[in-house]
Coordinates of C-alpha atoms in Angstrom, one line a residue:
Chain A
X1 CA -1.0 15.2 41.7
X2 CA -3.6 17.6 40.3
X3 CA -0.8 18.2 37.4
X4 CA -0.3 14.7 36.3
X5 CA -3.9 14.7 35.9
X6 CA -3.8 17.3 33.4
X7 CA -0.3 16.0 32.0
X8 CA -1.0 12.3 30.8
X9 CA -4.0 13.3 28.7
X10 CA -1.7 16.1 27.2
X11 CA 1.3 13.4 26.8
X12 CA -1.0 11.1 25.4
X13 CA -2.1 14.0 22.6
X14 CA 1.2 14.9 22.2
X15 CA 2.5 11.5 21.5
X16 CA -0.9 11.0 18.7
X17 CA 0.1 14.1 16.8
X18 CA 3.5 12.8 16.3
X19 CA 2.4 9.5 15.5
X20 CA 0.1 11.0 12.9
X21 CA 2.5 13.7 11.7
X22 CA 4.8 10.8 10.0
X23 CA 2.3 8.8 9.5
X24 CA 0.3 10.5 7.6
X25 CA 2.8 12.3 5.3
X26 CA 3.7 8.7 3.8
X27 CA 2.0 7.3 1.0
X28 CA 0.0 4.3 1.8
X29 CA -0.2 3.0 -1.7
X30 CA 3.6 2.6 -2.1
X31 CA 4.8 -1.1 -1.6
X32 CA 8.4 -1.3 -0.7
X33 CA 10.4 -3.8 -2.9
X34 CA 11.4 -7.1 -0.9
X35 CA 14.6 -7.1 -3.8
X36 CA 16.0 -4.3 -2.2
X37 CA 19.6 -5.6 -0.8
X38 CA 18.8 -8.7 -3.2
X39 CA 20.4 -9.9 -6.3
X40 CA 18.1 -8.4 -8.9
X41 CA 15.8 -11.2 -10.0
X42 CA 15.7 -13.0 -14.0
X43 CA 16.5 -10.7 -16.8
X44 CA 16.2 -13.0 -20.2
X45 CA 14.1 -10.4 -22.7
X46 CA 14.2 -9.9 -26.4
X47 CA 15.4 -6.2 -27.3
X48 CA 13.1 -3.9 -28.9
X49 CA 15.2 -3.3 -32.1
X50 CA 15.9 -6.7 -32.4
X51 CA 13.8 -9.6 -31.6
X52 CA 16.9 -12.1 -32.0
X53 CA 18.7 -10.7 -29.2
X54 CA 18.3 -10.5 -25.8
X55 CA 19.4 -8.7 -22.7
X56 CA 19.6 -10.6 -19.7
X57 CA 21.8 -10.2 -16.5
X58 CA 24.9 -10.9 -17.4
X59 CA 24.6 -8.0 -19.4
X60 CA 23.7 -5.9 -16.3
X61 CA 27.0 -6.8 -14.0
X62 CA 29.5 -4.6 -14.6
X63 CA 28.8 -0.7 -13.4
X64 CA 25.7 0.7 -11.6
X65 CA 22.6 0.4 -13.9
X66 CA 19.6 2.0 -14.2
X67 CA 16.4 -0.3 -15.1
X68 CA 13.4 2.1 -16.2
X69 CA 10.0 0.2 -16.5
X70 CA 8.0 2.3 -19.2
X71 CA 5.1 2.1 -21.6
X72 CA 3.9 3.7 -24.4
X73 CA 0.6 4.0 -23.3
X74 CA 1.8 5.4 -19.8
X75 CA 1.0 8.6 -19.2
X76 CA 3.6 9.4 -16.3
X77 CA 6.5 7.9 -18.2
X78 CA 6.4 11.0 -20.3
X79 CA 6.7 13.5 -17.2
X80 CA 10.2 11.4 -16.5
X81 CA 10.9 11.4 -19.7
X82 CA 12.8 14.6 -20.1
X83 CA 14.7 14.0 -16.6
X84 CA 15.7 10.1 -18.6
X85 CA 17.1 12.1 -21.8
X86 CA 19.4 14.2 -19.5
X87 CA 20.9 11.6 -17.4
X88 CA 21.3 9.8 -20.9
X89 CA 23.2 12.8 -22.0
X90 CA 25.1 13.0 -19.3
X91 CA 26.2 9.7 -19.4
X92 CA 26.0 9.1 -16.0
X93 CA 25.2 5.5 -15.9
X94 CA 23.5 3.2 -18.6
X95 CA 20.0 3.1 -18.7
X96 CA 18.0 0.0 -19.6
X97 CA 14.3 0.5 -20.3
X98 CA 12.1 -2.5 -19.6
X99 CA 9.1 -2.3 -22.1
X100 CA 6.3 -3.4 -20.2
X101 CA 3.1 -4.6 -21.6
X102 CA 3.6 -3.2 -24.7
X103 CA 3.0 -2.9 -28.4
X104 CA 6.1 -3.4 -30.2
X105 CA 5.6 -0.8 -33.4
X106 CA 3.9 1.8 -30.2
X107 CA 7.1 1.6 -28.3
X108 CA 9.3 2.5 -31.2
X109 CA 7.2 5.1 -32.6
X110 CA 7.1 6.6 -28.7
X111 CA 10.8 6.7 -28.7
X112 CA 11.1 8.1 -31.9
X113 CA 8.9 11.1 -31.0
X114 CA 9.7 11.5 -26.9
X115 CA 13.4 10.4 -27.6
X116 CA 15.4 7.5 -26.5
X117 CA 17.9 7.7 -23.3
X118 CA 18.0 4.1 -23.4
X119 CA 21.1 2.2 -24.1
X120 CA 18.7 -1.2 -25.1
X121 CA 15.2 -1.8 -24.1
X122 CA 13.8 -4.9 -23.2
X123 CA 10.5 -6.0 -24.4
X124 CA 7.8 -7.7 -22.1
X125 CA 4.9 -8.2 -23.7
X126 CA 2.7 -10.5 -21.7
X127 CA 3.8 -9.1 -18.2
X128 CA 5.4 -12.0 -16.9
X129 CA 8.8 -10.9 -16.7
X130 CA 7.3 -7.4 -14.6
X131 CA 5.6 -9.7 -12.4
X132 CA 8.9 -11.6 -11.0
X133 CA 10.6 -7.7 -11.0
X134 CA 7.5 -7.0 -8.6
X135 CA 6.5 -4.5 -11.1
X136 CA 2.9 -3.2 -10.3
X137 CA 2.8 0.4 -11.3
X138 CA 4.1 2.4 -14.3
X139 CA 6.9 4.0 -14.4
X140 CA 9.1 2.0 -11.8
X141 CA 12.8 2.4 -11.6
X142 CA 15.4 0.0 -10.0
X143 CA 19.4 0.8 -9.8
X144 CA 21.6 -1.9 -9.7
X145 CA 24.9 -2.0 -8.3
X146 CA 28.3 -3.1 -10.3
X147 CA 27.2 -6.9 -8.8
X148 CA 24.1 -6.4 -10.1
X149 CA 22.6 -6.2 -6.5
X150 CA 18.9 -4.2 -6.2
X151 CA 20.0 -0.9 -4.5
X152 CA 16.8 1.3 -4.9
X153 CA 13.5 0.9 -6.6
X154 CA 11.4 4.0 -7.1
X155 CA 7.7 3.6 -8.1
X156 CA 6.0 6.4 -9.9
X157 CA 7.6 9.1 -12.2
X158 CA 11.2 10.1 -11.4
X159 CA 12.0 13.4 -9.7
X160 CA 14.9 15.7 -10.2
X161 CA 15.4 15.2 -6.3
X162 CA 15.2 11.5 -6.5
X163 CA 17.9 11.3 -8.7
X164 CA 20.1 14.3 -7.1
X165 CA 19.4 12.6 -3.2
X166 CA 19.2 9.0 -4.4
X167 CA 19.8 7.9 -7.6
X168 CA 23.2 9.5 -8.7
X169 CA 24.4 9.0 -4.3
X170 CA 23.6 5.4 -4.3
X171 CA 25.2 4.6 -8.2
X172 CA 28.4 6.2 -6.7
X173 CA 28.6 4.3 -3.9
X174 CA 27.7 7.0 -1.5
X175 CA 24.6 7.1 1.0
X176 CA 21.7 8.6 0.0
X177 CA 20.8 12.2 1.5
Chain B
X1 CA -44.8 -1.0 -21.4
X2 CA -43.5 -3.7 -23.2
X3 CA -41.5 -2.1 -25.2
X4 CA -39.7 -0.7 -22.2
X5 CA -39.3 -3.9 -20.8
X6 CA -37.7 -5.1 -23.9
X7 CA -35.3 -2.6 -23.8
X8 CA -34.2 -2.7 -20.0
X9 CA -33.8 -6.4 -20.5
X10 CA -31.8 -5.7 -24.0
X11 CA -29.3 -2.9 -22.1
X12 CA -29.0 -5.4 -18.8
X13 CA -28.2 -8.2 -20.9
X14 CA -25.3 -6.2 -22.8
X15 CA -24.0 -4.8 -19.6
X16 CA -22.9 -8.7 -18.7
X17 CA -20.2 -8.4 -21.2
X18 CA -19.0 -5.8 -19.8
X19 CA -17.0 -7.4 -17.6
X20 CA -16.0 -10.3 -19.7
X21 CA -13.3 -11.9 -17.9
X22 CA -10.8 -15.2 -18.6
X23 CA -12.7 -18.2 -17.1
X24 CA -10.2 -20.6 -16.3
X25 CA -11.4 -24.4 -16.2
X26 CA -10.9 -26.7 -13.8
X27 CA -10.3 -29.7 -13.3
X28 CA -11.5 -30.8 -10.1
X29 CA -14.1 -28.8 -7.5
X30 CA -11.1 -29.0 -4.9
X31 CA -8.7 -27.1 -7.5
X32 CA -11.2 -24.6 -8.3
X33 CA -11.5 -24.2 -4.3
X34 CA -7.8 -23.6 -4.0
X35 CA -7.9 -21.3 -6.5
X36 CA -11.1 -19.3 -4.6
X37 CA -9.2 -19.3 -1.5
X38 CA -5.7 -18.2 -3.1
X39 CA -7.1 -16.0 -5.1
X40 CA -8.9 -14.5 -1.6
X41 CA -6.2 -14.1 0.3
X42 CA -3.6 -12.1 -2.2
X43 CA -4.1 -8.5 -2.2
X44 CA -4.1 -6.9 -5.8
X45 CA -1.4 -4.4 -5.6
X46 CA -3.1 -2.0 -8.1
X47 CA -6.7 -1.8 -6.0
X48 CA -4.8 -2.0 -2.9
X49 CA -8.4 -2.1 -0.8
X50 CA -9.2 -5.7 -3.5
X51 CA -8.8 -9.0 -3.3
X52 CA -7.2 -10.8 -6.2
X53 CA -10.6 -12.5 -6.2
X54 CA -12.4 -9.2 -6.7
X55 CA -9.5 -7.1 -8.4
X56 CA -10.7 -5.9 -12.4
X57 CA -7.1 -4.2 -12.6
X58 CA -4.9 -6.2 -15.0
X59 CA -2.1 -6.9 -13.2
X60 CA -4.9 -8.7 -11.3
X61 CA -5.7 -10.7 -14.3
X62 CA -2.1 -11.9 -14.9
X63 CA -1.6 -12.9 -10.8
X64 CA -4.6 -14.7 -11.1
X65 CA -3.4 -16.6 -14.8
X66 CA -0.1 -17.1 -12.6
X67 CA -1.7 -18.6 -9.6
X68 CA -3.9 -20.7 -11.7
X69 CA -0.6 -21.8 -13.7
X70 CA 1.1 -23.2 -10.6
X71 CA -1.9 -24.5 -9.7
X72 CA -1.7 -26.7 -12.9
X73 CA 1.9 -27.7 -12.3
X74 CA 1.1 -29.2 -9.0
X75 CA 2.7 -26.0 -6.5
X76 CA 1.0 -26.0 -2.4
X77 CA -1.0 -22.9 -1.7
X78 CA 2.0 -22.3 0.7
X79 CA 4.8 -22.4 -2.6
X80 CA 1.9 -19.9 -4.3
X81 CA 1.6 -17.7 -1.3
X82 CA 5.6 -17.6 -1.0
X83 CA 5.8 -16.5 -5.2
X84 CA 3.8 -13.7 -4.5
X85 CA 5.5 -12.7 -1.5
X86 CA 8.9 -13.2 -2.5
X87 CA 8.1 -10.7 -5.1
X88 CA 5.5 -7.8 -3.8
X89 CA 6.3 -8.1 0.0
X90 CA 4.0 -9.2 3.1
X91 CA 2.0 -6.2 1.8
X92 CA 0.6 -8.3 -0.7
X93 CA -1.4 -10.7 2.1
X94 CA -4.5 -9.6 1.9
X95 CA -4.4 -11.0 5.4
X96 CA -2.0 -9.2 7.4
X97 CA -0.2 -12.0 9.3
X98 CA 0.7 -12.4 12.8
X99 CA 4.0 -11.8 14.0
X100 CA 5.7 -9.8 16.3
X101 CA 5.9 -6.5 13.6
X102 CA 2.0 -6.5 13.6
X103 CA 0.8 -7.3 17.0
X104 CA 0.1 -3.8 17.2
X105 CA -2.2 -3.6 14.5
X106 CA -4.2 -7.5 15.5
X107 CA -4.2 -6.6 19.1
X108 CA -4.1 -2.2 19.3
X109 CA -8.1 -1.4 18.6
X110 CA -8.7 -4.6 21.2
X111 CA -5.9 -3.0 23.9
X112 CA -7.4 0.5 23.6
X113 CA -10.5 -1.0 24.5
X114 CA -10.1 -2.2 27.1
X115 CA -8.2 0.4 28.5
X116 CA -10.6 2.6 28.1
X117 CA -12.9 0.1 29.5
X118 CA -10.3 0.1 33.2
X119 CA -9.9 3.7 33.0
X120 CA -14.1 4.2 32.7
X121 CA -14.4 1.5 36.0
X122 CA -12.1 3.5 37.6
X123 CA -13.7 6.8 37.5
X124 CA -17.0 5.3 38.5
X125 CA -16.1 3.4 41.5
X126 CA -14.3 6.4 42.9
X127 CA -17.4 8.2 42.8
X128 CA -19.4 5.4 44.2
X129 CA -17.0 5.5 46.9
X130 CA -16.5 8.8 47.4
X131 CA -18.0 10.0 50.6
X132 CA -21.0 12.5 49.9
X133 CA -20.4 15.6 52.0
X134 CA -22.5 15.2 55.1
X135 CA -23.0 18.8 57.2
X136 CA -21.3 18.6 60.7
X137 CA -23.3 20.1 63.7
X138 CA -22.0 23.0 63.0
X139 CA -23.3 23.5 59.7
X140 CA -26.2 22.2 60.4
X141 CA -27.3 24.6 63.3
X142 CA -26.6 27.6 61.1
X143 CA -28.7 25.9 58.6
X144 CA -31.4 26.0 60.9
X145 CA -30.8 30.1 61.4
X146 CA -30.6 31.0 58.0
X147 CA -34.1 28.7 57.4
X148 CA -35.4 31.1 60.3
X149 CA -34.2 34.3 59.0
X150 CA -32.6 34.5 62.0
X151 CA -28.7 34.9 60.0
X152 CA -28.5 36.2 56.5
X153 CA -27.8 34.0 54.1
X154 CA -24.1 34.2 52.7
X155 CA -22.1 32.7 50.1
X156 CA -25.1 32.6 48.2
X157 CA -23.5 33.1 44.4
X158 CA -26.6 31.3 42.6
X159 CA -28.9 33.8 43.6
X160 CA -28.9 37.2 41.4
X161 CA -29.7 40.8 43.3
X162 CA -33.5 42.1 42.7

């Protein structure tokens, strides 16, 4: 009986520090997406290169896609950047970017310096169409499935691991590692 | 003196525009309420710790031009609350709400409480009620010796050696 006296109070410690050991390791500020599992909500943009035409989703159904929300005044985007041009190189699966809150002539002139991994961008200049994506932060990233389904949505710059464990997993139909 | 009073007022005055924001006009007092309390109760998502109300981030600014839009078109604070949810998660209730998933954090801090509040009882009734040692005969007549020098006095620890 002694023992147990000694042994709850240790259980209970025990039982905190692993509480607190994944707790605390996860970032508070991230807000999971309520699309994920979800047709991906209204796509109906102008593109960058040509105000006339639009990309909506229709255009997105198909093969896995990769939707990159981006700015040119977004410091982060460029540290993805690089990581954007390979996957763009290696052809790996289309890559729309999603202009958000932008200037126009700025985007262009940030593509033409950074490069462009983008198959077509779509240009949101008021915000409105980031607000019914659940866009909050930039960069944000969401992969699509061949139905067009939300798979994934990754806030804050890509990672090389990101895209190795979930990104190129997930766009092949595999589960994520 | 007055000078400096001129400029303090001059550099107080300017600091108001500071923080210039869109003032949206209302219609009614009841529409401008709804807006108040909406605007309360969603969290901005970019100063996670802010009400929309409070919020200077921009994507605070455009919830806040959205919320007063439906408000315009005639949407319940329930189809407002329900946009903003449907597309940021319960996260974005400022207000966590009360369902089974977050019973723990409503009713935890209160739980503990009072736990600690039984356990704390507990330990201090059992001392109330723990009998204090009384000396048997026994004890007591050797007591009496060692007062009288008569026995030496042992299994004294407490006392150090001259």
């Amino acid at each position: 009986m002694r023992l147990l006296r000694y042994l709850i109070p240790l259980a209970i410690f025990i039982g905190l520090v692993a509480l607190l050991a994944v707790g605390l390791r996860r970032d508070p500020r991230l807000v999971p997406s309520p699309f994920v599992g979800k047709p991906a909500p209204t796509l109906d943009l102008p593109t960058l290169n040509d105000p006339a035409q639009r990309i909506t989703n229709q255009m997105l159904a198909g093969r896995p896609t990769l939707i990159n929300i981006w700015a040119s005044w977004c410091v982060a985007c460029r540290e993805e950047h690089p990581l954007l041009l390979e996957l763009s190189n290696q052809q790996a699966l289309p890559i729309i970017g999603f202009n958000y809150k932008d200037d126009r002539e700025d985007a262009r002139q940030w593509l033409q310096r950074f490069g462009d991994p983008y198959s077509d961008v779509a240009v949101d200049e008021d915000g409105r169409a980031g607000i019914e994506w659940g866009v909050y932060g930039v960069p944000e990233t969401f992969l699509l499935d061949a139905k067009g389904t939300v798979v994934y949505k990754h806030v804050g710059p890509l990672t090389p691991a990101i895209i190795e464990q979930k990104i190129l997993p997930l766009a092949r139909g595999q589960a994520p590692r | 003196m007055r000078r400096l009073i001129l400029i303090v007022a001059l550099g107080v005055w300017s600091a108001a525009y500071a923080y210039a924001q869109p003032v949206f006009e209302f219609q009614s007092p009841a529409e401008e309420q709804r807006f108040r309390h909406l605007t309360s109760e969603l969290r901005c998502l970019v100063c996670q710790n802010q009400s929309l109300a409070d919020s200077h981030a921009d994507l605070a600014g455009d919830l806040r031009r959205e919320i007063f839009e439906r408000l315009r078109a005639g949407k319940s604070d329930q189809e407002i609350i329900d946009f903003a949810v449907r597309r940021y998660g319960e996260f974005v209730l400022y207000r966590p709400p009360v369902n089974t998933f977050t019973l723990g954090l409503w009713w935890g801090p209160l739980a503990l409480l009072l736990l600690g509040a039984i356990l704390l009882w507990r330990a201090v009734r059992r001392r109330q009620t723990e009998p204090s040692e009384r000396p048997d005969a026994d004890q007591l007549r050797q007591a009496e010796r060692m007062l009288q020098g008569q026995d030496p006095i042992e299994n004294d620890k407490t006392e150090s050696s001259p």
